[in-house]
Amino acid sequence: MSVRQRRMFRIEKDEILFIRGDNGIIGVAKSAQPMSIFMGTPKEEIVLSLDEDDLIAVSAFETSPRIERAIKCMIHLLKEVGTPLIVLDEGHPTSKRLKMVVSVGETIRLDCNITPGTHPEQDLLCSAPELSGTIIKAAKDGIIIEGEAKKTKIEKLL
């Protein structure tokens, strides 16, 4: 019988939690204030309304200081510039070129068995295989991780 780990990380509004795997990394930050993020799908535009404790999670398919800076930049683009999210059609050739994908909301499940960039469901985020199955939940003043999260660190966003 396996025991699922559950850990709470205290995080400030201007900080990011990195969860590192061998083949990918997740950066998670708080929305920090009520906000809207627009998501374009092949058929429509959807408005995602976030509360201050909701999460913005970015999954990258490599691990390096360069990709950590890119994750911070993506969160900045979403929070400060209002950059929209784009969902690709299933089988779109650009899907295999994506370096990062994003999910926002109260609870985010990591899954390595989905095609990056093609899922509008915001509770699902493509990840590296070793992070698949992990659940990330928003909490007052923090982030709860259920599952494997052996390598973590918290940094300032900018």
Short mmCIF file of C-alpha atoms in Angstrom, two decimals:
data_model
loop_
_atom_site.label_atom_id
_atom_site.label_comp_id
_atom_site.label_asym_id
_atom_site.label_seq_id
_atom_site.Cartn_x
_atom_site.Cartn_y
_atom_site.Cartn_z
CA MET A 1 0.00 0.00 0.00
CA SER A 2 1.50 3.31 -1.00
CA VAL A 3 1.22 6.38 1.15
CA ARG A 4 0.55 9.61 -0.70
CA GLN A 5 2.64 12.50 0.60
CA ARG A 6 0.92 15.78 1.42
CA ARG A 7 2.95 18.90 2.13
CA MET A 8 2.03 22.54 2.69
CA PHE A 9 4.38 25.24 1.47
CA ARG A 10 3.97 28.77 2.85
CA ILE A 11 4.39 31.21 -0.02
CA GLU A 12 4.14 34.99 -0.31
CA LYS A 13 2.30 36.79 -3.12
CA ASP A 14 5.60 37.71 -4.79
CA GLU A 15 7.13 34.24 -4.62
CA ILE A 16 7.13 31.10 -6.77
CA LEU A 17 7.37 27.45 -5.77
CA PHE A 18 9.41 25.27 -8.12
CA ILE A 19 8.78 21.51 -8.15
CA ARG A 20 11.58 19.78 -10.03
CA GLY A 21 11.58 16.38 -11.69
CA ASP A 22 14.35 14.74 -13.70
CA ASN A 23 12.80 15.75 -17.07
CA GLY A 24 10.64 18.74 -16.23
CA ILE A 25 9.84 21.45 -13.75
CA ILE A 26 6.66 23.11 -12.49
CA GLY A 27 6.52 26.72 -11.31
CA VAL A 28 3.52 27.66 -9.16
CA ALA A 29 2.57 31.15 -8.00
CA LYS A 30 -0.49 32.72 -6.42
CA SER A 31 -2.75 34.96 -8.45
CA ALA A 32 -2.25 37.41 -5.52
CA GLN A 33 -5.34 39.44 -6.45
CA PRO A 34 -8.69 38.88 -8.15
CA MET A 35 -8.04 38.83 -11.89
CA SER A 36 -9.24 37.46 -15.22
CA ILE A 37 -7.21 35.51 -17.74
CA PHE A 38 -8.60 35.07 -21.24
CA MET A 39 -8.27 31.68 -22.93
CA GLY A 40 -8.70 31.27 -26.66
CA THR A 41 -9.83 27.85 -27.89
CA PRO A 42 -10.42 26.86 -31.54
CA LYS A 43 -14.15 27.61 -31.02
CA GLU A 44 -14.46 30.39 -28.44
CA GLU A 45 -12.90 32.71 -25.89
CA ILE A 46 -13.32 31.78 -22.22
CA VAL A 47 -12.77 34.11 -19.25
CA LEU A 48 -11.02 32.45 -16.31
CA SER A 49 -11.77 34.35 -13.08
CA LEU A 50 -9.19 33.92 -10.35
CA ASP A 51 -9.33 34.80 -6.65
CA GLU A 52 -6.23 35.96 -4.79
CA ASP A 53 -5.40 32.46 -3.49
CA ASP A 54 -5.88 30.72 -6.85
CA LEU A 55 -2.83 29.27 -8.58
CA ILE A 56 -0.98 29.90 -11.81
CA ALA A 57 1.07 26.81 -12.68
CA VAL A 58 3.53 26.57 -15.55
CA SER A 59 4.92 23.20 -16.62
CA ALA A 60 8.15 23.01 -18.63
CA PHE A 61 9.62 19.97 -20.32
CA GLU A 62 13.26 20.56 -19.41
CA THR A 63 15.18 21.59 -16.32
CA SER A 64 17.66 24.45 -16.42
CA PRO A 65 18.10 27.92 -14.98
CA ARG A 66 17.04 29.23 -18.42
CA ILE A 67 13.65 27.50 -18.23
CA GLU A 68 13.13 28.66 -14.63
CA ARG A 69 13.56 32.27 -15.86
CA ALA A 70 11.12 31.52 -18.71
CA ILE A 71 8.54 30.20 -16.22
CA LYS A 72 8.86 33.38 -14.14
CA CYS A 73 8.47 35.42 -17.34
CA MET A 74 5.32 33.47 -18.33
CA ILE A 75 3.76 34.14 -14.93
CA HIS A 76 4.66 37.84 -15.28
CA LEU A 77 3.05 37.95 -18.76
CA LEU A 78 -0.16 36.42 -17.40
CA LYS A 79 -0.38 38.44 -14.18
CA GLU A 80 0.99 41.83 -15.20
CA VAL A 81 0.56 42.12 -18.99
CA GLY A 82 -2.70 40.22 -19.47
CA THR A 83 -1.37 37.82 -22.07
CA PRO A 84 -4.10 35.31 -23.06
CA LEU A 85 -3.77 31.54 -23.01
CA ILE A 86 -4.13 29.71 -26.33
CA VAL A 87 -5.46 26.14 -26.65
CA LEU A 88 -4.43 24.25 -29.79
CA ASP A 89 -6.55 21.74 -31.70
CA GLU A 90 -5.80 18.07 -30.96
CA GLY A 91 -3.02 16.95 -33.31
CA HIS A 92 -1.81 20.50 -34.05
CA PRO A 93 1.84 20.29 -35.23
CA THR A 94 2.93 23.12 -32.91
CA SER A 95 2.00 21.07 -29.83
CA LYS A 96 5.27 19.12 -30.03
CA ARG A 97 7.27 22.38 -30.07
CA LEU A 98 5.80 23.82 -26.87
CA LYS A 99 8.41 24.37 -24.16
CA MET A 100 5.84 25.30 -21.48
CA VAL A 101 2.12 24.93 -20.81
CA VAL A 102 -0.07 26.70 -18.26
CA SER A 103 -2.99 25.90 -16.01
CA VAL A 104 -4.78 28.19 -13.56
CA GLY A 105 -7.27 27.61 -10.77
CA GLU A 106 -7.80 26.23 -7.29
CA THR A 107 -6.69 22.63 -7.97
CA ILE A 108 -4.34 21.39 -10.69
CA ARG A 109 -3.61 17.72 -11.49
CA LEU A 110 -0.36 16.87 -13.29
CA ASP A 111 -0.61 14.27 -16.06
CA CYS A 112 2.04 13.03 -18.48
CA ASN A 113 -0.47 11.20 -20.70
CA ILE A 114 -2.05 14.24 -22.37
CA THR A 115 -0.96 16.25 -25.41
CA PRO A 116 0.64 19.58 -24.40
CA GLY A 117 -1.37 22.69 -25.21
CA THR A 118 -4.56 20.94 -26.35
CA HIS A 119 -6.62 20.73 -23.13
CA PRO A 120 -8.81 23.66 -22.11
CA GLU A 121 -9.63 21.98 -18.78
CA GLN A 122 -7.83 24.15 -16.25
CA ASP A 123 -7.60 21.46 -13.57
CA LEU A 124 -5.28 19.41 -15.80
CA LEU A 125 -1.66 20.21 -16.71
CA CYS A 126 0.76 18.22 -18.86
CA SER A 127 3.95 17.35 -16.95
CA ALA A 128 7.08 15.24 -17.03
CA PRO A 129 6.37 11.55 -16.25
CA GLU A 130 7.99 11.61 -12.81
CA LEU A 131 5.63 14.43 -11.67
CA SER A 132 2.49 12.86 -13.17
CA GLY A 133 -0.21 12.15 -10.59
CA THR A 134 0.80 15.04 -8.35
CA ILE A 135 -2.03 17.33 -7.25
CA ILE A 136 -1.43 21.02 -6.50
CA LYS A 137 -4.03 22.84 -4.39
CA ALA A 138 -4.45 26.45 -3.37
CA ALA A 139 -4.56 27.19 0.35
CA LYS A 140 -4.75 30.37 2.37
CA ASP A 141 -1.13 31.66 2.53
CA GLY A 142 0.23 28.62 0.77
CA ILE A 143 0.24 25.76 -1.68
CA ILE A 144 -0.54 22.11 -0.87
CA ILE A 145 1.24 19.40 -2.85
CA GLU A 146 -0.14 15.84 -2.81
CA GLY A 147 2.25 13.32 -4.33
CA GLU A 148 5.92 13.24 -5.19
CA ALA A 149 7.69 16.56 -4.70
CA LYS A 150 11.21 15.62 -3.65
CA LYS A 151 13.02 18.65 -5.07
CA THR A 152 11.38 21.98 -4.27
CA LYS A 153 12.48 25.56 -3.76
CA ILE A 154 10.82 28.92 -3.25
CA GLU A 155 12.17 32.09 -4.91
CA LYS A 156 11.09 35.66 -5.51
CA LEU A 157 9.17 36.01 -8.79
CA LEU A 158 11.24 38.92 -10.09
#
